[in-house]
mmCIF file of C-alpha atoms in Angstrom:
data_model
loop_
_atom_site.group_PDB
_atom_site.id
_atom_site.type_symbol
_atom_site.label_atom_id
_atom_site.label_comp_id
_atom_site.label_asym_id
_atom_site.label_seq_id
_atom_site.Cartn_x
_atom_site.Cartn_y
_atom_site.Cartn_z
ATOM 1 C CA UNK A 267 3.345 58.757 124.713
ATOM 2 C CA UNK A 268 6.299 59.033 127.085
ATOM 3 C CA UNK A 269 5.954 61.932 129.547
ATOM 4 C CA UNK A 270 8.620 61.198 132.154
ATOM 5 C CA UNK A 271 12.021 59.808 131.254
ATOM 6 C CA UNK A 272 15.133 58.718 133.167
ATOM 7 C CA UNK A 273 18.350 59.608 131.345
ATOM 8 C CA UNK A 274 20.631 57.010 132.917
ATOM 9 C CA UNK A 275 24.264 57.875 133.565
ATOM 10 C CA UNK A 276 27.138 56.897 135.866
ATOM 11 C CA UNK A 277 28.539 58.884 138.748
ATOM 12 C CA UNK A 278 31.923 59.504 137.122
ATOM 13 C CA UNK A 279 30.374 60.219 133.723
ATOM 14 C CA UNK A 280 28.502 63.317 134.851
ATOM 15 C CA UNK A 281 29.622 66.285 132.775
ATOM 16 C CA UNK A 282 31.353 64.145 130.145
ATOM 17 C CA UNK A 283 28.405 63.070 127.983
ATOM 18 C CA UNK A 284 28.447 65.503 125.044
ATOM 19 C CA UNK A 285 24.998 64.373 123.896
ATOM 20 C CA UNK A 286 23.322 65.246 127.184
ATOM 21 C CA UNK A 287 23.412 69.097 126.975
ATOM 22 C CA UNK A 288 21.699 68.906 123.577
ATOM 23 C CA UNK A 289 19.221 66.088 124.122
ATOM 24 C CA UNK A 290 17.881 66.842 127.591
ATOM 25 C CA UNK A 291 16.701 70.417 126.798
ATOM 26 C CA UNK A 292 15.249 69.192 123.483
ATOM 27 C CA UNK A 293 13.260 66.527 125.319
ATOM 28 C CA UNK A 294 12.047 69.090 127.823
ATOM 29 C CA UNK A 295 10.943 71.415 125.022
ATOM 30 C CA UNK A 296 8.977 68.483 123.637
ATOM 31 C CA UNK A 297 7.055 68.240 126.907
ATOM 32 C CA UNK A 298 8.954 65.358 128.518
ATOM 33 C CA UNK A 299 10.112 65.603 132.116
ATOM 34 C CA UNK A 300 13.700 64.336 132.192
ATOM 35 C CA UNK A 301 15.841 63.398 135.170
ATOM 36 C CA UNK A 302 19.540 62.617 134.726
ATOM 37 C CA UNK A 303 20.058 59.772 137.173
ATOM 38 C CA UNK A 304 22.894 57.449 138.172
ATOM 39 C CA UNK A 305 22.157 53.785 137.519
ATOM 40 C CA UNK A 306 23.360 52.517 140.906
ATOM 41 C CA UNK A 307 21.765 55.271 143.005
ATOM 42 C CA UNK A 308 19.521 53.415 145.511
ATOM 43 C CA UNK A 309 17.360 56.509 145.968
ATOM 44 C CA UNK A 310 16.056 56.461 142.382
ATOM 45 C CA UNK A 311 12.436 55.278 142.077
ATOM 46 C CA UNK A 312 12.527 53.626 138.655
ATOM 47 C CA UNK A 313 8.815 52.857 138.645
ATOM 48 C CA UNK A 314 8.137 56.621 138.585
ATOM 49 C CA UNK A 315 9.410 56.806 134.992
ATOM 50 C CA UNK A 316 7.663 55.822 131.785
ATOM 51 C CA UNK A 317 11.020 54.927 130.279
ATOM 52 C CA UNK A 318 14.628 54.517 131.405
ATOM 53 C CA UNK A 319 17.175 55.099 128.651
ATOM 54 C CA UNK A 320 20.790 54.048 129.116
ATOM 55 C CA UNK A 321 23.051 56.857 128.002
ATOM 56 C CA UNK A 322 26.382 57.074 129.817
ATOM 57 C CA UNK A 323 26.603 54.065 132.126
ATOM 58 C CA UNK A 324 30.250 53.789 131.186
ATOM 59 C CA UNK A 325 31.446 52.121 134.383
ATOM 60 C CA UNK A 326 29.429 48.903 134.036
ATOM 61 C CA UNK A 327 32.335 46.672 132.866
ATOM 62 C CA UNK A 328 34.010 47.074 136.249
ATOM 63 C CA UNK A 329 30.805 45.953 138.058
ATOM 64 C CA UNK A 330 29.154 43.712 135.516
ATOM 65 C CA UNK A 331 27.346 41.457 137.987
ATOM 66 C CA UNK A 332 25.808 44.417 139.790
ATOM 67 C CA UNK A 333 24.840 45.987 136.474
ATOM 68 C CA UNK A 334 23.117 42.828 135.228
ATOM 69 C CA UNK A 335 21.148 42.615 138.461
ATOM 70 C CA UNK A 336 20.161 46.249 138.048
ATOM 71 C CA UNK A 337 18.903 45.557 134.520
ATOM 72 C CA UNK A 338 16.670 42.785 135.875
ATOM 73 C CA UNK A 339 15.268 45.078 138.553
ATOM 74 C CA UNK A 340 14.573 48.043 136.301
ATOM 75 C CA UNK A 341 13.003 46.123 133.432
ATOM 76 C CA UNK A 342 10.340 44.826 135.826
ATOM 77 C CA UNK A 343 9.052 48.297 136.715
ATOM 78 C CA UNK A 344 9.566 50.501 133.656
ATOM 79 C CA UNK A 345 10.294 50.459 129.926
ATOM 80 C CA UNK A 346 14.043 49.902 129.650
ATOM 81 C CA UNK A 347 15.693 50.895 126.402
ATOM 82 C CA UNK A 348 17.294 49.310 124.789
ATOM 83 C CA UNK A 349 15.526 46.192 126.149
ATOM 84 C CA UNK A 350 17.399 43.859 128.448
ATOM 85 C CA UNK A 351 17.790 40.836 126.088
ATOM 86 C CA UNK A 352 19.346 43.106 123.453
ATOM 87 C CA UNK A 353 21.623 44.717 126.028
ATOM 88 C CA UNK A 354 22.797 41.405 127.464
ATOM 89 C CA UNK A 355 23.709 40.128 123.999
ATOM 90 C CA UNK A 356 25.566 43.316 123.154
ATOM 91 C CA UNK A 357 27.455 43.580 126.460
ATOM 92 C CA UNK A 358 29.864 40.878 125.281
ATOM 93 C CA UNK A 359 31.752 41.552 122.050
ATOM 94 C CA UNK A 360 31.439 37.912 121.117
ATOM 95 C CA UNK A 361 28.319 39.181 119.336
ATOM 96 C CA UNK A 362 30.773 39.849 116.479
ATOM 97 C CA UNK A 363 30.796 36.109 115.825
ATOM 98 C CA UNK A 364 26.992 36.161 115.501
ATOM 99 C CA UNK A 365 27.187 39.047 113.019
ATOM 100 C CA UNK A 366 29.868 37.202 111.069
ATOM 101 C CA UNK A 367 27.732 34.049 110.872
ATOM 102 C CA UNK A 368 24.835 36.185 109.637
ATOM 103 C CA UNK A 369 26.959 37.452 106.742
ATOM 104 C CA UNK A 370 27.768 40.912 108.087
ATOM 105 C CA UNK A 371 31.310 41.968 107.106
ATOM 106 C CA UNK A 372 33.121 42.349 110.430
ATOM 107 C CA UNK A 373 36.735 43.004 111.325
ATOM 108 C CA UNK A 374 38.673 39.764 111.609
ATOM 109 C CA UNK A 375 38.485 38.785 115.263
ATOM 110 C CA UNK A 376 39.986 35.980 117.358
ATOM 111 C CA UNK A 377 38.369 35.153 120.695
ATOM 112 C CA UNK A 378 40.582 33.847 123.499
ATOM 113 C CA UNK A 379 38.761 32.366 126.459
ATOM 114 C CA UNK A 380 40.271 32.162 129.967
ATOM 115 C CA UNK A 381 42.785 29.337 130.139
ATOM 116 C CA UNK A 382 43.582 29.397 126.418
ATOM 117 C CA UNK A 383 46.808 30.662 124.852
ATOM 118 C CA UNK A 384 46.558 33.579 122.432
ATOM 119 C CA UNK A 385 47.769 33.505 118.839
ATOM 120 C CA UNK A 386 48.591 36.889 117.389
ATOM 121 C CA UNK A 387 48.300 37.961 113.744
ATOM 122 C CA UNK A 388 51.247 39.121 111.711
ATOM 123 C CA UNK A 389 51.875 42.855 111.895
ATOM 124 C CA UNK A 390 50.217 45.264 114.320
ATOM 125 C CA UNK A 391 47.240 44.116 116.363
ATOM 126 C CA UNK A 392 44.871 45.128 119.146
ATOM 127 C CA UNK A 393 44.013 43.339 122.394
ATOM 128 C CA UNK A 394 40.745 44.243 124.102
ATOM 129 C CA UNK A 395 38.412 42.742 126.715
ATOM 130 C CA UNK A 396 35.217 41.142 125.421
ATOM 131 C CA UNK A 397 33.239 43.198 127.937
ATOM 132 C CA UNK A 398 34.340 46.804 127.942
ATOM 133 C CA UNK A 399 33.447 50.390 127.160
ATOM 134 C CA UNK A 400 35.298 53.538 126.170
ATOM 135 C CA UNK A 401 38.413 51.629 124.993
ATOM 136 C CA UNK A 402 39.252 50.898 128.633
ATOM 137 C CA UNK A 403 41.716 48.025 128.927
ATOM 138 C CA UNK A 404 42.568 48.180 125.204
ATOM 139 C CA UNK A 405 46.093 48.364 123.779
ATOM 140 C CA UNK A 406 47.862 47.951 120.446
ATOM 141 C CA UNK A 407 51.020 45.934 119.839
ATOM 142 C CA UNK A 408 53.617 45.453 117.131
ATOM 143 C CA UNK A 409 55.025 42.220 115.722
ATOM 144 C CA UNK A 410 57.956 42.272 118.174
ATOM 145 C CA UNK A 411 55.758 42.755 121.259
ATOM 146 C CA UNK A 412 54.099 39.354 121.573
ATOM 147 C CA UNK A 413 55.550 38.739 125.039
ATOM 148 C CA UNK A 414 54.095 41.886 126.556
ATOM 149 C CA UNK A 415 50.819 41.273 124.700
ATOM 150 C CA UNK A 416 50.607 37.835 126.321
ATOM 151 C CA UNK A 417 50.958 39.507 129.721
ATOM 152 C CA UNK A 418 48.025 41.768 128.841
ATOM 153 C CA UNK A 419 45.908 38.806 127.716
ATOM 154 C CA UNK A 420 46.788 36.812 130.831
ATOM 155 C CA UNK A 421 45.873 39.744 133.097
ATOM 156 C CA UNK A 422 42.433 39.979 131.508
ATOM 157 C CA UNK A 423 41.931 36.218 131.633
ATOM 158 C CA UNK A 424 42.889 36.057 135.312
ATOM 159 C CA UNK A 425 40.081 38.543 135.944
ATOM 160 C CA UNK A 426 37.717 36.058 134.269
ATOM 161 C CA UNK A 427 37.429 38.094 131.067
ATOM 162 C CA UNK A 428 37.363 36.741 127.533
ATOM 163 C CA UNK A 429 39.751 38.520 125.166
ATOM 164 C CA UNK A 430 39.482 39.759 121.588
ATOM 165 C CA UNK A 431 42.466 40.022 119.267
ATOM 166 C CA UNK A 432 42.050 42.019 116.056
ATOM 167 C CA UNK A 433 44.513 43.205 113.418
ATOM 168 C CA UNK A 434 45.220 46.932 113.645
ATOM 169 C CA UNK A 435 44.196 47.951 110.145
ATOM 170 C CA UNK A 436 46.547 50.441 108.503
ATOM 171 C CA UNK A 437 43.596 52.603 107.443
ATOM 172 C CA UNK A 438 42.702 53.393 111.064
ATOM 173 C CA UNK A 439 45.798 55.551 111.552
ATOM 174 C CA UNK A 440 44.919 57.503 108.406
ATOM 175 C CA UNK A 441 41.123 57.549 108.311
ATOM 176 C CA UNK A 442 40.048 56.692 111.850
ATOM 177 C CA UNK A 443 36.687 55.037 112.445
ATOM 178 C CA UNK A 444 33.199 55.960 111.216
ATOM 179 C CA UNK A 445 30.390 55.673 113.770
ATOM 180 C CA UNK A 446 26.999 55.459 112.014
ATOM 181 C CA UNK A 447 24.024 56.264 114.244
ATOM 182 C CA UNK A 448 20.529 54.786 113.937
ATOM 183 C CA UNK A 449 17.305 55.820 115.671
ATOM 184 C CA UNK A 450 14.336 53.422 115.691
ATOM 185 C CA UNK A 451 16.175 51.254 113.166
ATOM 186 C CA UNK A 452 16.723 54.040 110.641
ATOM 187 C CA UNK A 453 20.037 55.599 109.696
ATOM 188 C CA UNK A 454 20.359 59.132 111.085
ATOM 189 C CA UNK A 455 23.921 60.478 110.757
ATOM 190 C CA UNK A 456 27.601 59.648 110.953
ATOM 191 C CA UNK A 457 30.833 60.983 112.397
ATOM 192 C CA UNK A 458 34.546 60.397 112.063
ATOM 193 C CA UNK A 459 36.247 59.252 115.271
ATOM 194 C CA UNK A 460 39.953 59.047 116.022
ATOM 195 C CA UNK A 461 41.250 57.302 119.124
ATOM 196 C CA UNK A 462 44.959 56.843 119.720
ATOM 197 C CA UNK A 463 45.441 53.520 121.479
ATOM 198 C CA UNK A 464 48.495 53.233 123.722
ATOM 199 C CA UNK A 465 51.216 50.975 122.362
ATOM 200 C CA UNK A 466 51.851 48.149 124.840
ATOM 201 C CA UNK A 467 49.912 49.961 127.558
ATOM 202 C CA UNK A 468 46.242 50.149 128.484
ATOM 203 C CA UNK A 469 43.721 52.921 128.969
ATOM 204 C CA UNK A 470 42.659 52.898 132.604
ATOM 205 C CA UNK A 471 40.467 56.020 132.669
ATOM 206 C CA UNK A 472 36.677 55.864 132.255
ATOM 207 C CA UNK A 473 37.080 56.328 128.505
ATOM 208 C CA UNK A 474 39.747 57.158 125.935
ATOM 209 C CA UNK A 475 40.142 60.667 124.568
ATOM 210 C CA UNK A 476 38.694 61.081 121.073
ATOM 211 C CA UNK A 477 38.905 63.561 118.236
ATOM 212 C CA UNK A 478 35.547 63.702 116.455
ATOM 213 C CA UNK A 479 34.285 65.402 113.313
ATOM 214 C CA UNK A 480 31.161 65.280 111.124
ATOM 215 C CA UNK A 481 31.116 62.710 108.340
ATOM 216 C CA UNK A 482 28.817 62.104 105.388
ATOM 217 C CA UNK A 483 28.481 58.338 105.094
ATOM 218 C CA UNK A 484 28.431 56.865 101.594
ATOM 219 C CA UNK A 485 25.924 54.296 100.378
ATOM 220 C CA UNK A 486 28.314 51.397 100.922
ATOM 221 C CA UNK A 487 28.944 52.343 104.550
ATOM 222 C CA UNK A 488 25.228 52.754 105.254
ATOM 223 C CA UNK A 489 24.446 49.394 103.640
ATOM 224 C CA UNK A 490 26.983 47.525 105.786
ATOM 225 C CA UNK A 491 25.811 49.244 108.969
ATOM 226 C CA UNK A 492 22.191 48.510 108.071
ATOM 227 C CA UNK A 493 23.052 44.812 107.736
ATOM 228 C CA UNK A 494 24.137 44.789 111.377
ATOM 229 C CA UNK A 495 20.986 46.630 112.487
ATOM 230 C CA UNK A 496 18.837 44.173 110.535
ATOM 231 C CA UNK A 497 20.430 41.231 112.375
ATOM 232 C CA UNK A 498 19.581 42.887 115.699
ATOM 233 C CA UNK A 499 16.026 43.648 114.580
ATOM 234 C CA UNK A 500 15.332 40.076 113.509
ATOM 235 C CA UNK A 501 16.723 38.691 116.759
ATOM 236 C CA UNK A 502 15.474 41.204 119.345
ATOM 237 C CA UNK A 503 13.249 43.799 117.681
ATOM 238 C CA UNK A 504 14.037 47.328 116.518
ATOM 239 C CA UNK A 505 16.643 49.103 118.684
ATOM 240 C CA UNK A 506 15.585 52.552 119.859
ATOM 241 C CA UNK A 507 19.166 53.722 119.361
ATOM 242 C CA UNK A 508 22.206 52.022 117.893
ATOM 243 C CA UNK A 509 25.665 52.868 116.676
ATOM 244 C CA UNK A 510 27.692 50.863 114.199
ATOM 245 C CA UNK A 511 31.419 51.637 114.163
ATOM 246 C CA UNK A 512 33.006 50.958 110.776
ATOM 247 C CA UNK A 513 36.602 50.779 109.608
ATOM 248 C CA UNK A 514 38.094 50.224 106.171
ATOM 249 C CA UNK A 515 39.918 46.956 105.523
ATOM 250 C CA UNK A 516 43.069 46.527 103.446
ATOM 251 C CA UNK A 517 40.938 46.151 100.297
ATOM 252 C CA UNK A 518 39.187 49.446 101.011
ATOM 253 C CA UNK A 519 35.870 47.851 102.033
ATOM 254 C CA UNK A 520 33.864 48.867 105.117
ATOM 255 C CA UNK A 521 33.751 46.409 107.977
ATOM 256 C CA UNK A 522 32.009 46.478 111.340
ATOM 257 C CA UNK A 523 34.466 47.047 114.170
ATOM 258 C CA UNK A 524 31.832 47.240 116.913
ATOM 259 C CA UNK A 525 28.058 47.448 117.293
ATOM 260 C CA UNK A 526 27.014 49.641 120.210
ATOM 261 C CA UNK A 527 23.540 49.087 121.704
ATOM 262 C CA UNK A 528 24.157 49.627 125.421
ATOM 263 C CA UNK A 529 25.372 53.177 126.124
ATOM 264 C CA UNK A 530 26.913 54.590 122.926
ATOM 265 C CA UNK A 531 27.802 58.208 122.439
ATOM 266 C CA UNK A 532 25.544 59.373 119.586
ATOM 267 C CA UNK A 533 27.728 62.196 118.238
ATOM 268 C CA UNK A 534 24.885 64.712 118.354
ATOM 269 C CA UNK A 535 27.332 67.670 118.403
ATOM 270 C CA UNK A 536 28.667 66.473 115.035
ATOM 271 C CA UNK A 537 25.194 65.973 113.525
ATOM 272 C CA UNK A 538 22.636 68.258 111.915
ATOM 273 C CA UNK A 539 19.700 69.610 113.989
ATOM 274 C CA UNK A 540 17.472 67.090 112.214
ATOM 275 C CA UNK A 541 19.312 64.266 113.973
ATOM 276 C CA UNK A 542 18.408 65.673 117.380
ATOM 277 C CA UNK A 543 14.784 65.839 116.300
ATOM 278 C CA UNK A 544 14.880 62.217 115.179
ATOM 279 C CA UNK A 545 16.351 61.164 118.511
ATOM 280 C CA UNK A 546 13.689 63.021 120.486
ATOM 281 C CA UNK A 547 10.955 61.483 118.328
ATOM 282 C CA UNK A 548 12.345 57.989 118.979
ATOM 283 C CA UNK A 549 12.522 58.593 122.714
ATOM 284 C CA UNK A 550 8.956 59.946 122.830
ATOM 285 C CA UNK A 551 7.366 57.082 120.942
ATOM 286 C CA UNK A 552 5.371 54.676 123.039
#
């Protein structure tokens, strides 16, 4: 049984994690001592904790090398969740290709490595870094904006970053996205998320502003999200927490936009009280 837990955040994320004010008191009521700590704080004694759980380490893309070194250090002295091999795989959105090969319906995605020229789809599309969080560095473009999109791609590539290009599905402007949350491999709850991406400009803050609401996922959405979780489970073991972001394609079918295993918001304010209980139970389990 876990009795002392590190809730791992980032310095600039303090006060912005909407899950934290609900989860930390619930964990404390369950008899777990919880410290909200910053991942790069040298004063933190990680070996003092039974478990370190990544929650709002939203600045890691800007210091990826330092973050990877930190993962190696922490996993040697405490139980890191999710575990490091799973995190390393999920840090780079090229995992979408692995999901696609495993038969999971994912959003059509083109990967552009540094030094390669991009090819854009017809219509509206999105450019995003392969390693990123909170929609930082992401922008949408129209069919007449290929030149400025190439500048965006080149800027990311010059920083040594691989680039993803995805069609901007028309349903996103109407329906938004549907994050489905899983605890210990089991579906818990869902939300509806709306993020307005800048047209031909990037988000440079820690994360993009969102409008969120509760959502009751249908059986088809849960089945697609579960497919992604099953791929993770077979490859790395059961994730303690996971979020699968779905969108609807032009045929009306759910597709995986992203799979979040590192530091996803869990939309606890939009969930029922049962969801909080499930999360606490997952965090307590040995």
